[in-house]
Short mmCIF file of C-alpha atoms in Angstrom, two decimals:
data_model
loop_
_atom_site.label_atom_id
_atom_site.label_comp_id
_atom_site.label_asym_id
_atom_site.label_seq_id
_atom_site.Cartn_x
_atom_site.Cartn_y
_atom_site.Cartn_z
CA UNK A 203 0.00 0.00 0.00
CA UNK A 204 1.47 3.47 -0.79
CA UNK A 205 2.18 6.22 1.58
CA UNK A 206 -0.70 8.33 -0.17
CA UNK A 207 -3.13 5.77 0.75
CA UNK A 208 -2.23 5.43 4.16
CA UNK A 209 -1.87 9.50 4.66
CA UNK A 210 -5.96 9.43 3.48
CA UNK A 211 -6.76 7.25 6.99
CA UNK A 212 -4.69 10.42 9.38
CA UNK A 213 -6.59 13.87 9.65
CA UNK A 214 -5.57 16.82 11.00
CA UNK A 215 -5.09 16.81 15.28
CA UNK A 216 -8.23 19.12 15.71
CA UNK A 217 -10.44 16.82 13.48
CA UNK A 218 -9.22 13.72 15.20
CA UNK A 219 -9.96 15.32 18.91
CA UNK A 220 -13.74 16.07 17.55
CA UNK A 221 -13.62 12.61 16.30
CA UNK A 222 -12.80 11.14 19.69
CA UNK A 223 -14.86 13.18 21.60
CA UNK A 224 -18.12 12.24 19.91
CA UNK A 225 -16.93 8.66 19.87
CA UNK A 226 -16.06 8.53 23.79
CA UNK A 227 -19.35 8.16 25.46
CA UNK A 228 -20.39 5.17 23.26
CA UNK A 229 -16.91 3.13 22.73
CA UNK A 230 -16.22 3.52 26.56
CA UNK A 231 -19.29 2.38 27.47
CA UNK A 232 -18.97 -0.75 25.05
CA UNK A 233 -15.57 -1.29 26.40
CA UNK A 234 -16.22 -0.82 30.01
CA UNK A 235 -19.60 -3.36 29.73
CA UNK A 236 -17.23 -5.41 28.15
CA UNK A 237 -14.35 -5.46 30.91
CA UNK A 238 -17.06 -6.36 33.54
CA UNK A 239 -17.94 -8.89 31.57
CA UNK A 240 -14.48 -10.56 30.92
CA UNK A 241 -14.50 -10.37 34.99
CA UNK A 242 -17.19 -12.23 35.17
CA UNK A 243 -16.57 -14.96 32.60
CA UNK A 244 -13.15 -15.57 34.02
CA UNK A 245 -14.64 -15.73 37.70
CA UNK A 246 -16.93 -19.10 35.73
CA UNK A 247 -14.27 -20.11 34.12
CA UNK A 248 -12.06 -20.79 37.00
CA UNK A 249 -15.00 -22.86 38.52
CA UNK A 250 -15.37 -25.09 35.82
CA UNK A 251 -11.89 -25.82 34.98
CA UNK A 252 -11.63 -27.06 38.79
CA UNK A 253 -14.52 -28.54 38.45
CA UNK A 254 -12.73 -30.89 35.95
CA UNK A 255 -10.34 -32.46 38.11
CA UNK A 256 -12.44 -31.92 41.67
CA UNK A 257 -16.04 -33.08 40.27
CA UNK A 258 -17.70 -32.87 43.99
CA UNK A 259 -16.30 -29.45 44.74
CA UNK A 260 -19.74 -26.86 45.12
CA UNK A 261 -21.77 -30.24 44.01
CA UNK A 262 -24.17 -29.12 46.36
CA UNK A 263 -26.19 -26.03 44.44
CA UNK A 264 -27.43 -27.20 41.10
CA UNK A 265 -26.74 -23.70 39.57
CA UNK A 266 -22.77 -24.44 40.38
CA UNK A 267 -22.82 -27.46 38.42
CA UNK A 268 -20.48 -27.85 35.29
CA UNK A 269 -23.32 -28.36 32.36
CA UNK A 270 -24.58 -24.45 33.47
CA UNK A 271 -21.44 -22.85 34.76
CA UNK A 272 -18.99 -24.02 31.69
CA UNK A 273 -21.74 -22.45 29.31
CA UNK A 274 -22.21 -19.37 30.78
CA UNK A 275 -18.70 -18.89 30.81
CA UNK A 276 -18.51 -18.98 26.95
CA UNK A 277 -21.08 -17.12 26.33
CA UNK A 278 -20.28 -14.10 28.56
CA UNK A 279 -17.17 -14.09 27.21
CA UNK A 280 -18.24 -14.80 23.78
CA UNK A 281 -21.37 -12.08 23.70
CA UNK A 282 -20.10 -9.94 26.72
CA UNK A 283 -16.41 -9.49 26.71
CA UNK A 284 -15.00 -9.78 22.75
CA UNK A 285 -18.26 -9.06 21.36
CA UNK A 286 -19.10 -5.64 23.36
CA UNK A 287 -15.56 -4.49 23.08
CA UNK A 288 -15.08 -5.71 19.79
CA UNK A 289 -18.42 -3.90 18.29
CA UNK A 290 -16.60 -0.45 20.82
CA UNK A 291 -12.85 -0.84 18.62
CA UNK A 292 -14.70 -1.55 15.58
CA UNK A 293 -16.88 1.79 15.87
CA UNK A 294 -13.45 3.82 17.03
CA UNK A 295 -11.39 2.25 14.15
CA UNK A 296 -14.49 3.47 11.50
CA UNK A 297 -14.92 6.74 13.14
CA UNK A 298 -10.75 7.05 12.53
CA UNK A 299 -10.30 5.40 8.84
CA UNK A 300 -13.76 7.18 7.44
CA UNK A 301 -12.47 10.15 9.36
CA UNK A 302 -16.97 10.86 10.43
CA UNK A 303 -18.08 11.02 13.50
CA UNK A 304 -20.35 8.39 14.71
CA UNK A 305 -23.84 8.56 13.92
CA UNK A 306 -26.99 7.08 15.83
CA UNK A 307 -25.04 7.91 19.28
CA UNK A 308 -28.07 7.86 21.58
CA UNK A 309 -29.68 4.63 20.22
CA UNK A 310 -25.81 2.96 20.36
CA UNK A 311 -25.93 3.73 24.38
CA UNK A 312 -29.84 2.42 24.53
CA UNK A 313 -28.69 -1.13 22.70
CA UNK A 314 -26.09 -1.28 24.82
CA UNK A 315 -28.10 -0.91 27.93
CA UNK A 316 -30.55 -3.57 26.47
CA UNK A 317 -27.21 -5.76 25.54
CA UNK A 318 -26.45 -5.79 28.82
CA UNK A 319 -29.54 -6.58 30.25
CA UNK A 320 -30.38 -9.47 27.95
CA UNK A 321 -26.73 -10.96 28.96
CA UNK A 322 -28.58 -10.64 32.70
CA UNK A 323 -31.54 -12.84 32.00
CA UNK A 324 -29.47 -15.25 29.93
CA UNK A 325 -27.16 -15.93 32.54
CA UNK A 326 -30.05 -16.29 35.06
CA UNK A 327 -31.37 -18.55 32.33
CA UNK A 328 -28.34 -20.74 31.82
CA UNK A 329 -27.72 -20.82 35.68
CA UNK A 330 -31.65 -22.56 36.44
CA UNK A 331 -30.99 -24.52 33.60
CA UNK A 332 -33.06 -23.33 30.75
CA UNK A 333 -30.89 -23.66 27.67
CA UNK A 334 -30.50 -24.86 23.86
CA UNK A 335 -27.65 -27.21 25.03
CA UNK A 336 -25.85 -25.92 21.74
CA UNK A 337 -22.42 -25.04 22.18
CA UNK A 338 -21.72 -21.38 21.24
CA UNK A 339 -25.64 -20.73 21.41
CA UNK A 340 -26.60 -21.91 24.75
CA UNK A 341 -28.84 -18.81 25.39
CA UNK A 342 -32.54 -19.26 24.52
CA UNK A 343 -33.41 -18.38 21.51
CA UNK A 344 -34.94 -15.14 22.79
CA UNK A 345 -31.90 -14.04 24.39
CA UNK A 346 -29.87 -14.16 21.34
CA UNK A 347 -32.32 -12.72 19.03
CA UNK A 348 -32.06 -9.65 21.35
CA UNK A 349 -27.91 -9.90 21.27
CA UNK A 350 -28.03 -10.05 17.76
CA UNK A 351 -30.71 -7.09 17.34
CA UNK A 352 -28.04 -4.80 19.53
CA UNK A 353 -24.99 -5.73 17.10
CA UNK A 354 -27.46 -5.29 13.98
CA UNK A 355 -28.04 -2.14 15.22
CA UNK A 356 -24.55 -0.72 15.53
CA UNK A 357 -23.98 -2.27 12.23
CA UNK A 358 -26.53 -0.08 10.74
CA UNK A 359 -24.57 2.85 12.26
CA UNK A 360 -21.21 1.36 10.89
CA UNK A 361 -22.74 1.40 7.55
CA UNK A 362 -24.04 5.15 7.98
CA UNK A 363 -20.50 5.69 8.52
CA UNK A 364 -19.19 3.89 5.15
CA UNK A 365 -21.78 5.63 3.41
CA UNK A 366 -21.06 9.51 4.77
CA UNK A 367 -17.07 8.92 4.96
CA UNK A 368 -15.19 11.73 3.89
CA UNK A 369 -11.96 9.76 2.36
CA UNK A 370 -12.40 7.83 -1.28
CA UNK A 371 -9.87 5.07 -0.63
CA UNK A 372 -11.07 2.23 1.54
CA UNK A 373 -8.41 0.72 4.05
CA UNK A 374 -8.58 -3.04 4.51
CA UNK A 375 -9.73 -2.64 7.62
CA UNK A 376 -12.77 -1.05 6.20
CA UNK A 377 -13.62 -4.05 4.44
CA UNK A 378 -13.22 -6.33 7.35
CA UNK A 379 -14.68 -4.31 9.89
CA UNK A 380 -18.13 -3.65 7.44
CA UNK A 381 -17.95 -7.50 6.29
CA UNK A 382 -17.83 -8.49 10.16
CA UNK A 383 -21.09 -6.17 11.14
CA UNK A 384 -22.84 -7.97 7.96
CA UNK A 385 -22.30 -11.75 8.81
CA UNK A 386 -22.69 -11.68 12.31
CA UNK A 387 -26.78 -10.80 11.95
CA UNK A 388 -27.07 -13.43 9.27
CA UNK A 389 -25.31 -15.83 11.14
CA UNK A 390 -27.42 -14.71 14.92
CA UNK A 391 -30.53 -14.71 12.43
CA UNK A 392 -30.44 -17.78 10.61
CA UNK A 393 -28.95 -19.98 13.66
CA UNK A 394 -32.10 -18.75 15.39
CA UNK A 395 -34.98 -20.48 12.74
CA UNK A 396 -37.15 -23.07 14.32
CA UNK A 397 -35.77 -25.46 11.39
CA UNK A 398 -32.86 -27.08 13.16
CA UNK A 399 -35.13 -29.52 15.33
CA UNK A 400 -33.29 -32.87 13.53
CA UNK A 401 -30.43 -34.07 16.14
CA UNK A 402 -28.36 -33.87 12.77
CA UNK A 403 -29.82 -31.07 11.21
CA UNK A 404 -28.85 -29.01 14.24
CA UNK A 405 -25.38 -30.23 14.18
CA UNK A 406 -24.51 -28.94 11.16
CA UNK A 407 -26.12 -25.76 11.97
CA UNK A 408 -24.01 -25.54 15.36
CA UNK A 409 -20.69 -26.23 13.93
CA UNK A 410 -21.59 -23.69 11.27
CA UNK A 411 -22.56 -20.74 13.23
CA UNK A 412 -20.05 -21.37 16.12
CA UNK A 413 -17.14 -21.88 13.51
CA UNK A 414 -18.28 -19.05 11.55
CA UNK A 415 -18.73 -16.77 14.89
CA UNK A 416 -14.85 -16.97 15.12
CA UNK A 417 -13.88 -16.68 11.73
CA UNK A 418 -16.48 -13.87 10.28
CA UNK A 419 -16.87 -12.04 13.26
CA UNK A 420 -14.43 -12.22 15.54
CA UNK A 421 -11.63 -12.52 13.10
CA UNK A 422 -12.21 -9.72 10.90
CA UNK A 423 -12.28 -7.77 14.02
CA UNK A 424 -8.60 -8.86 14.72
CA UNK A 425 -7.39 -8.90 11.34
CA UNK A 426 -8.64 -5.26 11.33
CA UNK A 427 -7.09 -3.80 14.31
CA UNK A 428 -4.11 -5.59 12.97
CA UNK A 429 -4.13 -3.92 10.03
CA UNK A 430 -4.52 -0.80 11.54
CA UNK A 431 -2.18 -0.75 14.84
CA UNK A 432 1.03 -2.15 13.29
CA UNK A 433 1.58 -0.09 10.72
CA UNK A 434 0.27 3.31 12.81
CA UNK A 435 2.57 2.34 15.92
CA UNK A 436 5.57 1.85 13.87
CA UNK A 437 5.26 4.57 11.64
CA UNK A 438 4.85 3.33 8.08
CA UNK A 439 2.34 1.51 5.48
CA UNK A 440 1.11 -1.64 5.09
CA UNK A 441 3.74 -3.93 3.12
CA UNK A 442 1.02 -4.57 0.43
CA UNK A 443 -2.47 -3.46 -0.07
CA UNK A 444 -2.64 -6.17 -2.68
CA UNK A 445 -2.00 -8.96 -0.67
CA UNK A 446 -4.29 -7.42 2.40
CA UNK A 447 -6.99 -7.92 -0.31
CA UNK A 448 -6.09 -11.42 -0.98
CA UNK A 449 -6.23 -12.25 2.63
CA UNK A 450 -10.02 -10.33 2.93
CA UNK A 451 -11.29 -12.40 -0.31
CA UNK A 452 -9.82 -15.37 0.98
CA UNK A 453 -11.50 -15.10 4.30
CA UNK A 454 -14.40 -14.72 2.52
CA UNK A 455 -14.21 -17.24 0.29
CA UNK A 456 -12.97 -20.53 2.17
CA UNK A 457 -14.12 -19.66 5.90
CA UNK A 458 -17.96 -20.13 5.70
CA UNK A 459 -17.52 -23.97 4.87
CA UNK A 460 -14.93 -24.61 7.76
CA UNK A 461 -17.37 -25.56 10.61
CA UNK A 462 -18.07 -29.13 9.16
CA UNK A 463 -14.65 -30.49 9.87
CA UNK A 464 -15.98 -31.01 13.46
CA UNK A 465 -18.60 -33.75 12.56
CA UNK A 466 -16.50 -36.05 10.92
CA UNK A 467 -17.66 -39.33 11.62
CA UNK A 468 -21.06 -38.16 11.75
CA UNK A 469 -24.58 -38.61 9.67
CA UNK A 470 -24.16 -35.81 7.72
CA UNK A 471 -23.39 -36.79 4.09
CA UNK A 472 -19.48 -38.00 3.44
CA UNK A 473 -19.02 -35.13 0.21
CA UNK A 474 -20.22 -32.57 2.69
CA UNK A 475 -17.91 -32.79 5.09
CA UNK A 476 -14.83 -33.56 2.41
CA UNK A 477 -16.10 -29.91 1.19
CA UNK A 478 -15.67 -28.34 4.61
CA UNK A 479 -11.86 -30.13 5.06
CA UNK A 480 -11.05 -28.95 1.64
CA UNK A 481 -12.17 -25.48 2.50
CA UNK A 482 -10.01 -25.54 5.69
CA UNK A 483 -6.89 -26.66 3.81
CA UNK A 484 -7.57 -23.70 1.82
CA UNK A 485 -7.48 -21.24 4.78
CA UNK A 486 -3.86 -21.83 4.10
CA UNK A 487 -3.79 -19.47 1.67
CA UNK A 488 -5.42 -16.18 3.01
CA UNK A 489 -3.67 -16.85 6.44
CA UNK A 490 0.38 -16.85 4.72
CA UNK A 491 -0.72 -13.80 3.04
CA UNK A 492 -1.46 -12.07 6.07
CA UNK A 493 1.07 -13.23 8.21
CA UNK A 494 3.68 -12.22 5.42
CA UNK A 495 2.20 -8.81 5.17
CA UNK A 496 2.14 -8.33 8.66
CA UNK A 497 5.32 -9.67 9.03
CA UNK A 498 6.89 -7.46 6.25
CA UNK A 499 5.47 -4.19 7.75
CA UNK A 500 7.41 -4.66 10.96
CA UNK A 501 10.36 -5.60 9.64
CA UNK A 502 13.02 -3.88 10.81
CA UNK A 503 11.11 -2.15 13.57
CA UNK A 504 10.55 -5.03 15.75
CA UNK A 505 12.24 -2.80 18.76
CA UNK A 506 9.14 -1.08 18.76
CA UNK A 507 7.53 -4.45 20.34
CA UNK A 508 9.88 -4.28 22.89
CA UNK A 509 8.84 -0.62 23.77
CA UNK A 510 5.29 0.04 22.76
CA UNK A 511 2.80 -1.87 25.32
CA UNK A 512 -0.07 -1.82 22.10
CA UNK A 513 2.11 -3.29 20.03
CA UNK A 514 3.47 -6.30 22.13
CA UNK A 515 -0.08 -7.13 22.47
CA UNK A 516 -1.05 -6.84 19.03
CA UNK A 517 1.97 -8.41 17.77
CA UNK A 518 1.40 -11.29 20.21
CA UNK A 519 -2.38 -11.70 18.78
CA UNK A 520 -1.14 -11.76 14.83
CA UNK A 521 0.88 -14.47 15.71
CA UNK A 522 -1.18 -16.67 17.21
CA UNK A 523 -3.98 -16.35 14.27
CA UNK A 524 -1.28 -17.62 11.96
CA UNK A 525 -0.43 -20.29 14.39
CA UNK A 526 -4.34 -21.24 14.92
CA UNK A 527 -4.99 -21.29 11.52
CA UNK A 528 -2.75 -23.65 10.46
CA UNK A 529 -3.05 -25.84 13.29
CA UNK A 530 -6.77 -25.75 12.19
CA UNK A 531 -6.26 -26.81 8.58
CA UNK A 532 -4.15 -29.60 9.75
CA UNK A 533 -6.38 -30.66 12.53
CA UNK A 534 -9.12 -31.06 9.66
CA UNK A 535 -8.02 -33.55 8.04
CA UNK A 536 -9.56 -37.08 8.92
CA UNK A 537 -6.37 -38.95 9.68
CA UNK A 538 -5.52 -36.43 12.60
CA UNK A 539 -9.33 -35.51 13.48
CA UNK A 540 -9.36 -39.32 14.15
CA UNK A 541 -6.96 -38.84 17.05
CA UNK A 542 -7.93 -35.34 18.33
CA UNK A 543 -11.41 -35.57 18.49
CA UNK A 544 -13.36 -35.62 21.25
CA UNK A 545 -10.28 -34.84 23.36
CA UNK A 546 -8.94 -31.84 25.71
CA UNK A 547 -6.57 -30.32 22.01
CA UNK A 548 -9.74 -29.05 20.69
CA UNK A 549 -10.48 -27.20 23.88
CA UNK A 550 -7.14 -25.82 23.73
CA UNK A 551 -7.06 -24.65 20.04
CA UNK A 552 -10.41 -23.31 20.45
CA UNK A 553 -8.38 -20.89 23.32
CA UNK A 554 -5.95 -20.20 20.98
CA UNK A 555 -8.43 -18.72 18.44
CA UNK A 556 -10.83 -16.68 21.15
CA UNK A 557 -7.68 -16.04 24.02
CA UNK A 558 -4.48 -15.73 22.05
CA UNK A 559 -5.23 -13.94 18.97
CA UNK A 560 -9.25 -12.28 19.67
CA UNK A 561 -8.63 -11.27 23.38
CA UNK A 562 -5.12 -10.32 22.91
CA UNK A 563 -6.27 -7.69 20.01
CA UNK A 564 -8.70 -6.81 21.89
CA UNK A 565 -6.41 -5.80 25.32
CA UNK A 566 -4.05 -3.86 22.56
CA UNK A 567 -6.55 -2.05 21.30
CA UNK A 568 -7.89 -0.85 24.29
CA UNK A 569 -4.13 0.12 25.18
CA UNK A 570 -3.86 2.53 21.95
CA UNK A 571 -7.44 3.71 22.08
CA UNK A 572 -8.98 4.82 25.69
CA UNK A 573 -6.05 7.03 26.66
CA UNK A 574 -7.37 9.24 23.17
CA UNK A 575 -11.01 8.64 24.10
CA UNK A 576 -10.06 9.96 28.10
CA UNK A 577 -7.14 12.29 26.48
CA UNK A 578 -5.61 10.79 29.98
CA UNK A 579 -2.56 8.12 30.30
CA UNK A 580 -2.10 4.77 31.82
CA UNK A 581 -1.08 4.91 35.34
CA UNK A 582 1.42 2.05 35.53
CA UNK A 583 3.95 0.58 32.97
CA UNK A 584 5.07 -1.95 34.98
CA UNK A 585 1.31 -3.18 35.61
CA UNK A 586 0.80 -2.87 31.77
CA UNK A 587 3.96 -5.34 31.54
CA UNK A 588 2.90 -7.35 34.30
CA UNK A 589 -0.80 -8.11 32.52
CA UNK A 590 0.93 -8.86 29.19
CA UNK A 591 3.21 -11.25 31.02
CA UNK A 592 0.76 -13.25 32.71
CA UNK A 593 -2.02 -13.15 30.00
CA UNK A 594 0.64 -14.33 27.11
CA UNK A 595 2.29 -17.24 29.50
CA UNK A 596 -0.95 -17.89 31.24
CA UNK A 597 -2.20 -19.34 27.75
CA UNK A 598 0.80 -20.55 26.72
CA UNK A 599 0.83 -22.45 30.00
CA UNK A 600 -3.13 -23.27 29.01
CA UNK A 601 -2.84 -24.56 25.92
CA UNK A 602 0.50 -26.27 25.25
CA UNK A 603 0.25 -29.38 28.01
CA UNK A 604 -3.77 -29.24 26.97
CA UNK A 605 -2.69 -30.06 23.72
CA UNK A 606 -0.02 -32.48 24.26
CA UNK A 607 -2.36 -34.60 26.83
CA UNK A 608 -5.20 -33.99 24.24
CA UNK A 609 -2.92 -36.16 21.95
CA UNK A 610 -1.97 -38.54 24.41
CA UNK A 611 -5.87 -39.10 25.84
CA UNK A 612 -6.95 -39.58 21.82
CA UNK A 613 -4.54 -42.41 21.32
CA UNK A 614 -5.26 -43.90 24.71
CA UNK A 615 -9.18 -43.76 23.84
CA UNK A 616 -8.55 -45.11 19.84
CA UNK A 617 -6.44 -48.44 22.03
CA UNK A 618 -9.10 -51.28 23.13
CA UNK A 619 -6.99 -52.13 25.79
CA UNK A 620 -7.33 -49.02 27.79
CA UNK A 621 -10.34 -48.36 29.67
CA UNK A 622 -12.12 -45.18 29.20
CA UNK A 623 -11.77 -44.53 32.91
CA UNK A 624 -7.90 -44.97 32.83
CA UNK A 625 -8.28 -42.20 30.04
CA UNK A 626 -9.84 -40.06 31.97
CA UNK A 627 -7.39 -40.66 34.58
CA UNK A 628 -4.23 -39.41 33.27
CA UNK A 629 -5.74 -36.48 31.81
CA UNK A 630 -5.78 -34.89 35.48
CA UNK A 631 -2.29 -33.22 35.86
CA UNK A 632 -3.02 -31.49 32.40
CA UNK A 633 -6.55 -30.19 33.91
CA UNK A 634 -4.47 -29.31 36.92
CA UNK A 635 -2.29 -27.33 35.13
CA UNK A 636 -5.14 -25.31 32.86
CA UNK A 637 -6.44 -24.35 36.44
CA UNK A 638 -3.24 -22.75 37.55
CA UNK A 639 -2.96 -21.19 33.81
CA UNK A 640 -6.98 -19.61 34.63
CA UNK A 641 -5.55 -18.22 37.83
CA UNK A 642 -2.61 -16.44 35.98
CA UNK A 643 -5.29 -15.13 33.37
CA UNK A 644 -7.81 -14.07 35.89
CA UNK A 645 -4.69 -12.26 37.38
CA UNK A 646 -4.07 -10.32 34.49
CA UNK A 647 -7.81 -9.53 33.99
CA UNK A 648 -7.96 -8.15 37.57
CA UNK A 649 -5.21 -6.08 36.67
CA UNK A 650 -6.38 -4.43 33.36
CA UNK A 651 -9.89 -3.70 34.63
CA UNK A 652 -8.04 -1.78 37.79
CA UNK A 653 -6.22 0.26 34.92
CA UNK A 654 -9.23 0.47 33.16
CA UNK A 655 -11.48 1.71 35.87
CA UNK A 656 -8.57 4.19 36.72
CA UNK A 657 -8.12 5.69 33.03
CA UNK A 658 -12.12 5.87 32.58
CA UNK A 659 -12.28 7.58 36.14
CA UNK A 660 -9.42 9.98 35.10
CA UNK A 661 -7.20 8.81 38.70
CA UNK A 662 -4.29 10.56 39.91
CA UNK A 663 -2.09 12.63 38.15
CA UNK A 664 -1.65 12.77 34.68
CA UNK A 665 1.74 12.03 33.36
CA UNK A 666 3.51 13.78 30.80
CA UNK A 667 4.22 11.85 28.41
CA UNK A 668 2.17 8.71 26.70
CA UNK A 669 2.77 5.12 28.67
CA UNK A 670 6.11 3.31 26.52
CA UNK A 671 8.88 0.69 28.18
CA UNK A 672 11.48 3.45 26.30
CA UNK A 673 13.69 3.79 28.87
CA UNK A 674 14.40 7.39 27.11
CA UNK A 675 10.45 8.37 27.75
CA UNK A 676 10.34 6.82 31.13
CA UNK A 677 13.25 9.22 32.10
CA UNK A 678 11.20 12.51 30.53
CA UNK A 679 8.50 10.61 32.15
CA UNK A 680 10.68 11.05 35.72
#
């Protein structure tokens, strides 16, 4: 992409201050619903993964049980935390590239407030036990219809924005960020149609929305900020807008069939599912193309990761997409699906996908975006470094032995002379482990909504110069 191209996105300083000052009521409050949120997810999250290796513990209250508290962890993550601060970074990001404010300001605060409240009754839902039993779309029906009503709405503001931009040149991230606000309501929509009442019928339509939640929602989300924060921290364009391109129209292309991979083995017709593992080999494709355009922007400026507290996040989250990706094209195929599935290394790559690369945007983001929206600074460097420390080797921690015993509990359960019990058995130390991993992350979460709450609030004093591990700004800082 050229230099002129990239100069289009920047406006002047007073244009950008309007900017952020009509965007700061709505994208905080987004943001903010969103933090309390990823509080609250991690708070079920560390229940159930200790309820995997101590069944009995809080046995006694029904609502404590694994089968309600594991679901409502995913979906307050899922709907609360990425969703609510992903729909708050996507309007910011618009509101920057189309350089125009953010219209429909009032009715983006009232679905937000309704957001909220229908993540209330669903988890008061989930918790007595009234559920779809669909993973990724355990709400009731009603619930979601409402969830996907609020996000339907702000996309009808992101498109107001497309339409009344005031630059000619669309950045990638446009494309993503518009693309993501258009397939999330068909997806919500169409997952909600009293036609998926066939136990097999309804499989295919759960692996398709929950696959396709990630990868044309959440992902173009990523991929956007991505776009955006790497080559703005460091200073210079995007390697290629060609192969940015490529990468969207890849997405696009191969993504939508992924979901299928999941049910090998299943009643759904054999050419069906050899579609969806064909499309996932694909995904090969669009994902080098981005990782070797994200990779060739930084080159030669990868001090700036070592320095900027944005761009170690970001940076951090790229990587992991490429890594996800291909370990999800591999994983597709039917000779290792035969061994994986069914086992603890799809819990673990499905952490990769939503932790590693969506909620380590997502913290970035937040890093490079609410000290404009408060025109304040973050308090604390060192607690900036401490959350990126024990968020990135909290799921590190979470993932790797996850995977590695996933492998080990597949072959045990494909051998007919081990019992499924002794299976179950030597999976413990890797549960074990994910549990001390969930305290690390909860850790970290505690941390960034305490510099969160302190930015928002406008804390203490405000320093002088913008938050960086320079040493040469932490001296002017001094």
């Amino acid at each position: 992409m050229s230099t002129t191209h990239f100069s289009e996105i920047d406006s002047s300083a007073q244009s950008i201050r309007f900017l952020d000052e009509k965007a700061r009521n709505v994208v905080l409050f987004l943001i903010v619903s969103g933090v309390f949120w990823l509080l609250f997810g991690s708070l079920l999250a560390l229940l159930a993964s200790i309820k995997m290796h101590a069944p009995d513990w809080l046995g006694q209250w029904s609502f404590l049980t694994f089968g309600r508290v594991r679901p409502l962890h995913l979906n307050t993550m899922v709907y609360g935390w990425a969703s609510m601060t992903g729909a708050g970074v996507a309007l910011w990001l618009l509101s920057r590239m189309l350089r125009v404010a953010i219209p429909m300001r009032p009715y983006i605060a009232g679905v937000t407030v309704i957001w909220n409240l229908a993540l209330v009754v669903g988890s008061f839902q989930i918790l007595a036990g009234y559920t779809r039993g669909i993973e990724w779309l355990e709400f009731p029906v009603s619930t979601m219809i409402v969830i996907v009503w609020c996000i339907l709405v702000i996309g009808i503001a992101a498109m107001l924005m497309l339409f009344n931009r005031n630059v000619q040149t669309l950045y990638v991230s446009v494309w993503y960020l518009i693309a993501a606000f258009l397939w999330l309501p068909l997806l919500g929509g169409v997952s909600s149609l009293p036609i998926f009442n066939t136990p097999t019928v309804q499989a295919g339509m759960n692996w398709w929305f929950a696959h396709n939640a990630l990868g044309l929602w959440f992902t173009p989300i990523g991929l956007a900020a991505a776009y955006y924060f790497i080559p703005k921290v460091i200073g210079r364009p995007i390697y290629s807008y060609g192969l940015s391109l490529l990468g969207f129209w890849g997405l696009a292309l191969f993504y939508n069939w992924n979901g299928f991979h999941h049910l090998i083995g299943s009643p759904l017709p054999t050419w069906f599912i050899t579609i969806s593992i064909a499309a996932s080999v694909m995904m090969i494709i669009p994902v080098i193309v981005v990782a070797v355009n994200h990779h060739m922007t930084i080159v030669g400026s990868f001090s700036a990761v070592k320095y900027s507290p944005t761009l170690r996040f970001v940076v951090f989250a790229a990587m992991s997409y490429t890594f996800v990706s291909l370990q999800g094209s591999i994983q597709a195929l039917r000779s290792v699906n035969e061994v994986i599935h069914f086992t603890h290394f799809v819990v673990a790559h499905a952490h990769i996908g939503m932790y590693a690369f969506v909620t380590m945007m997502l913290f970035g983001s937040c890093y490079y975006i609410l000290p404009r929206l408060t025109n304040w600074e973050w308090q604390s460097g060192k607690l900036i470094k401490l959350h990126f420390w024990l968020t990135a080797l909290g799921i590190i921690l979470y993932t790797f032995p996850l995977q590695v015993g996933g492998v080990l509990q597949g072959l045990a359960m494909n051998n007919p002379d081990i019992t499924f019990s002794d299976t179950v058995t030597m999976t413990i130390p890797y549960l074990i482990t994910r549990s001390v991993a969930g305290v690390m992350l909860t850790a970290g979460h505690l941390i960034f909504a305490y510099l969160v709450i302190r930015i928002v609030a406008r804390v203490g004093l405000r320093p002088a110069v913008p938050e960086s591990w320079n040493p040469k700004l932490e001296e002017a800082r001094s």
